[in-house]
CSV table of C-alpha atoms in Angstrom, one decimal:
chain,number,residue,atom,x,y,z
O,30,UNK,CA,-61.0,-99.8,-165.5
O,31,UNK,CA,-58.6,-97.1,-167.8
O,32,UNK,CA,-61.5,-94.6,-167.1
O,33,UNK,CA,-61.4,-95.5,-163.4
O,34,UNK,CA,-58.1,-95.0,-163.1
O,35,UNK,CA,-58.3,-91.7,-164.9
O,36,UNK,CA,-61.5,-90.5,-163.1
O,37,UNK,CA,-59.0,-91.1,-159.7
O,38,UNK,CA,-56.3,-89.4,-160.9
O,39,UNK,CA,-58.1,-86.0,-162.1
O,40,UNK,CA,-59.3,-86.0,-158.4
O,41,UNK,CA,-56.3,-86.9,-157.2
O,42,UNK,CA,-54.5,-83.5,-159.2
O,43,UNK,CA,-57.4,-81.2,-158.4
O,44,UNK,CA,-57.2,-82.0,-154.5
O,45,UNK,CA,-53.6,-81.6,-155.1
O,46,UNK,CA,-54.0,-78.1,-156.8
O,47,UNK,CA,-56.9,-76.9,-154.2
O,48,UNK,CA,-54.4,-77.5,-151.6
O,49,UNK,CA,-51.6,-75.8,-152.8
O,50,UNK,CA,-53.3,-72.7,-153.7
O,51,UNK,CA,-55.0,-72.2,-150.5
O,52,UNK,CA,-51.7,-72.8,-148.4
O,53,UNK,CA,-50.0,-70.9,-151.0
O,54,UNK,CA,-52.7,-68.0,-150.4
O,55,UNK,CA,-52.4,-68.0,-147.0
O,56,UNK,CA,-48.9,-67.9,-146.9
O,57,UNK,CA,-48.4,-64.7,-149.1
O,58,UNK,CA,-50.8,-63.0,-147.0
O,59,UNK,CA,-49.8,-60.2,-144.4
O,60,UNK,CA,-49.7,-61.3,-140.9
O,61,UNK,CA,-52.8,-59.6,-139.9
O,62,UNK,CA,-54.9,-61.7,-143.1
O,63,UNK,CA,-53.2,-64.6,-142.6
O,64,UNK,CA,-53.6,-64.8,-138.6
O,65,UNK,CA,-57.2,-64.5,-139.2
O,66,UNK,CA,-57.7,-67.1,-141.7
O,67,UNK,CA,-55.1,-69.7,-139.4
O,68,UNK,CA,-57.8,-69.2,-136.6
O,69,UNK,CA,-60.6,-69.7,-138.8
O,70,UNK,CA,-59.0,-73.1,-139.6
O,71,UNK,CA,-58.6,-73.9,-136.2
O,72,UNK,CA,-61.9,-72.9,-135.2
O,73,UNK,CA,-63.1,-75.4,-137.5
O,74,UNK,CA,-60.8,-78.0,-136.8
O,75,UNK,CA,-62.4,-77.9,-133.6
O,76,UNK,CA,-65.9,-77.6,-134.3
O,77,UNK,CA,-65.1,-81.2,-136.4
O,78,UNK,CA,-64.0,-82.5,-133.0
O,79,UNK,CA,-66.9,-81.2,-131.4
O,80,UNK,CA,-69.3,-82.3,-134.0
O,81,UNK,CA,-67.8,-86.0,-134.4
O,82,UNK,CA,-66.5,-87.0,-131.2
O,83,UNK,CA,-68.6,-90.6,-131.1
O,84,UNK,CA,-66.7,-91.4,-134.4
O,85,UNK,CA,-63.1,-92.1,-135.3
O,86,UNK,CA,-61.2,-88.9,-135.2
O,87,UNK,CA,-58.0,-88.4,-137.9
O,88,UNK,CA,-56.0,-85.8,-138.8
O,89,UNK,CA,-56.6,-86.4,-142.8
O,90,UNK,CA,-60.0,-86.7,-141.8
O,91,UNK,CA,-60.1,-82.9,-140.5
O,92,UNK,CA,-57.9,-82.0,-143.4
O,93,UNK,CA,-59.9,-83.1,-145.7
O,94,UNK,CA,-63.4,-81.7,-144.5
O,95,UNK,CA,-61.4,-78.1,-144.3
O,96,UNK,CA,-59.8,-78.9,-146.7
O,97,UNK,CA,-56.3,-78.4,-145.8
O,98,UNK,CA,-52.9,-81.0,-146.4
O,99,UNK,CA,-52.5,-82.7,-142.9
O,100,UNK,CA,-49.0,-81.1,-142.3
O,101,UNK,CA,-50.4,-77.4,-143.3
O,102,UNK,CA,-52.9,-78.2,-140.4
O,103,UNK,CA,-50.8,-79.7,-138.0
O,104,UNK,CA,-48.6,-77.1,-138.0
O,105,UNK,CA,-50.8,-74.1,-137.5
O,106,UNK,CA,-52.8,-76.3,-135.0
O,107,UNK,CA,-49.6,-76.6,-133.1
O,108,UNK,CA,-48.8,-72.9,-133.1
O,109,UNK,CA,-51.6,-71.6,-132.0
O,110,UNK,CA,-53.3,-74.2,-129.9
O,111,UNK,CA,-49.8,-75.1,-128.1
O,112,UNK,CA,-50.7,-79.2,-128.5
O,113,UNK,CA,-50.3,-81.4,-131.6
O,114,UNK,CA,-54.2,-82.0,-133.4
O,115,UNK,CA,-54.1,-85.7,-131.7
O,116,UNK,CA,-53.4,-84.3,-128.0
O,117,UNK,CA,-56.5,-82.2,-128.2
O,118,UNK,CA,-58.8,-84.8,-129.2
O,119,UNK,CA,-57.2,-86.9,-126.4
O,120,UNK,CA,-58.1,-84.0,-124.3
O,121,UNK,CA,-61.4,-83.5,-125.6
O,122,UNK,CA,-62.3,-86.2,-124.9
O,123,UNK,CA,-61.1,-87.0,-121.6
O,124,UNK,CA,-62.8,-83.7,-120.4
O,125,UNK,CA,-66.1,-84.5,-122.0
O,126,UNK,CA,-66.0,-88.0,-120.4
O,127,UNK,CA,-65.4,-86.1,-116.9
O,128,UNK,CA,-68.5,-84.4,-117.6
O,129,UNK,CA,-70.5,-87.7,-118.8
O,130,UNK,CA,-69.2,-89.1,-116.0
O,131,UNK,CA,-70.8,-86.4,-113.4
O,132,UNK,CA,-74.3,-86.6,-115.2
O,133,UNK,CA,-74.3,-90.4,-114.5
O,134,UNK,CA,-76.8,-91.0,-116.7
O,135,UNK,CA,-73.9,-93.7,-118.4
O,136,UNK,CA,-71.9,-96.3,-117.7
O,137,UNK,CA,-68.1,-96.6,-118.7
O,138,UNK,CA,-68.5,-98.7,-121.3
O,139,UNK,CA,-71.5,-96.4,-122.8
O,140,UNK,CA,-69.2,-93.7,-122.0
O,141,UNK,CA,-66.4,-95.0,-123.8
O,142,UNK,CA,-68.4,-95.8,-126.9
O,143,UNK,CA,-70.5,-92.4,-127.1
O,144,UNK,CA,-66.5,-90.5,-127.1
O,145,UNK,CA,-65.5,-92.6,-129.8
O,146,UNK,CA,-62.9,-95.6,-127.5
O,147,UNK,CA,-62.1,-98.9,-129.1
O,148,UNK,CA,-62.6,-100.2,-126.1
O,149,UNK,CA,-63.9,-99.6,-122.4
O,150,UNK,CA,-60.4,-100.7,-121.2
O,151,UNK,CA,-58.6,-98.4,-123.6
O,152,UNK,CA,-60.6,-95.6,-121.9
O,153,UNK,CA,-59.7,-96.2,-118.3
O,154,UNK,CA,-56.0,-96.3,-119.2
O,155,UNK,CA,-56.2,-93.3,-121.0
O,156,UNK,CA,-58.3,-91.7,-118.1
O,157,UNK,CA,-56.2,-92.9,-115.5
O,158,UNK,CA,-52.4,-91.8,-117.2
O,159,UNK,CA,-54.4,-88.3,-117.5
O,160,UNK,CA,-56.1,-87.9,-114.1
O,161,UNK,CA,-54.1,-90.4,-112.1
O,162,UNK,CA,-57.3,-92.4,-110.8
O,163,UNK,CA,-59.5,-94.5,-112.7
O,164,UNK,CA,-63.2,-93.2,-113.8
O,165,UNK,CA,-64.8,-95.3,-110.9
O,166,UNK,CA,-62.3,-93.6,-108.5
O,167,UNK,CA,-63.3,-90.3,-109.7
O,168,UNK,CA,-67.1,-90.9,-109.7
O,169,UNK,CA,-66.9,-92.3,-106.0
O,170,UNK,CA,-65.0,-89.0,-105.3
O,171,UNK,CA,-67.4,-86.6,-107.0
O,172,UNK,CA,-70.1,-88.5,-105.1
O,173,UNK,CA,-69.1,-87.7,-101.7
């Protein structure tokens, strides 16, 4: 168990170290360097999104497959992409369920579970504060 705990803690200080020094790299960069390698970050924050939408989405999830500390990332997600990390996968997907919805090749509830909902219900709600009718509502309306 003392090598265990050892083994975690060398991992623990190199993630810690790999962290730093790319933040620390980026941030001694001119503006020019450092713009490009922020939009490089976000462009694949977003292509984890894209790529894993079905599963449970988290910011230290995306962090780490960059990898990138959470608040580094939230920050320059938020400065460039006007919306905190969370609100775009909310919005993600929301529009991709608009789109699943159209094909109706789904239901809701296989709707909800291909984007990655807990729950069918969940969905709705979350479709219905966005759009201001529920997913039935909207699929009757795209129908006519």
């Amino acid at each position: 168990s003392d090598d265990l705990i050892i083994c975690y803690l060398k991992e623990f200080i190199i993630k810690l170290v790999r962290n730093e020094k790319l933040e620390n790299t980026i941030l001694h960069q001119d503006s020019v360097v450092k713009n490009k390698i922020e939009n490089s970050i976000i462009a694949k924050c977003i292509e984890y999104v894209e790529n894993n939408i079905g599963t449970k989405i988290s910011v230290p999830n995306i962090a780490r497959s960059i990898p990138i500390s959470q608040s580094y990332l939230s920050a320059i997600f938020k400065k460039h992409m006007d919306m905190t990390l969370v609100d775009y996968i909310s919005h993600y997907r929301l529009e991709k369920s608009k789109d699943l919805i159209k094909s109706t090749e789904y239901n809701f509830t296989q709707i909800s579970e291909i984007l990655g909902y807990t729950s069918v219900h969940y969905f709705s709600n979350q479709f219905k504060q966005k759009y201001g009718v529920s997913p039935s509502e909207y699929a009757r309306a795209i129908k006519r």
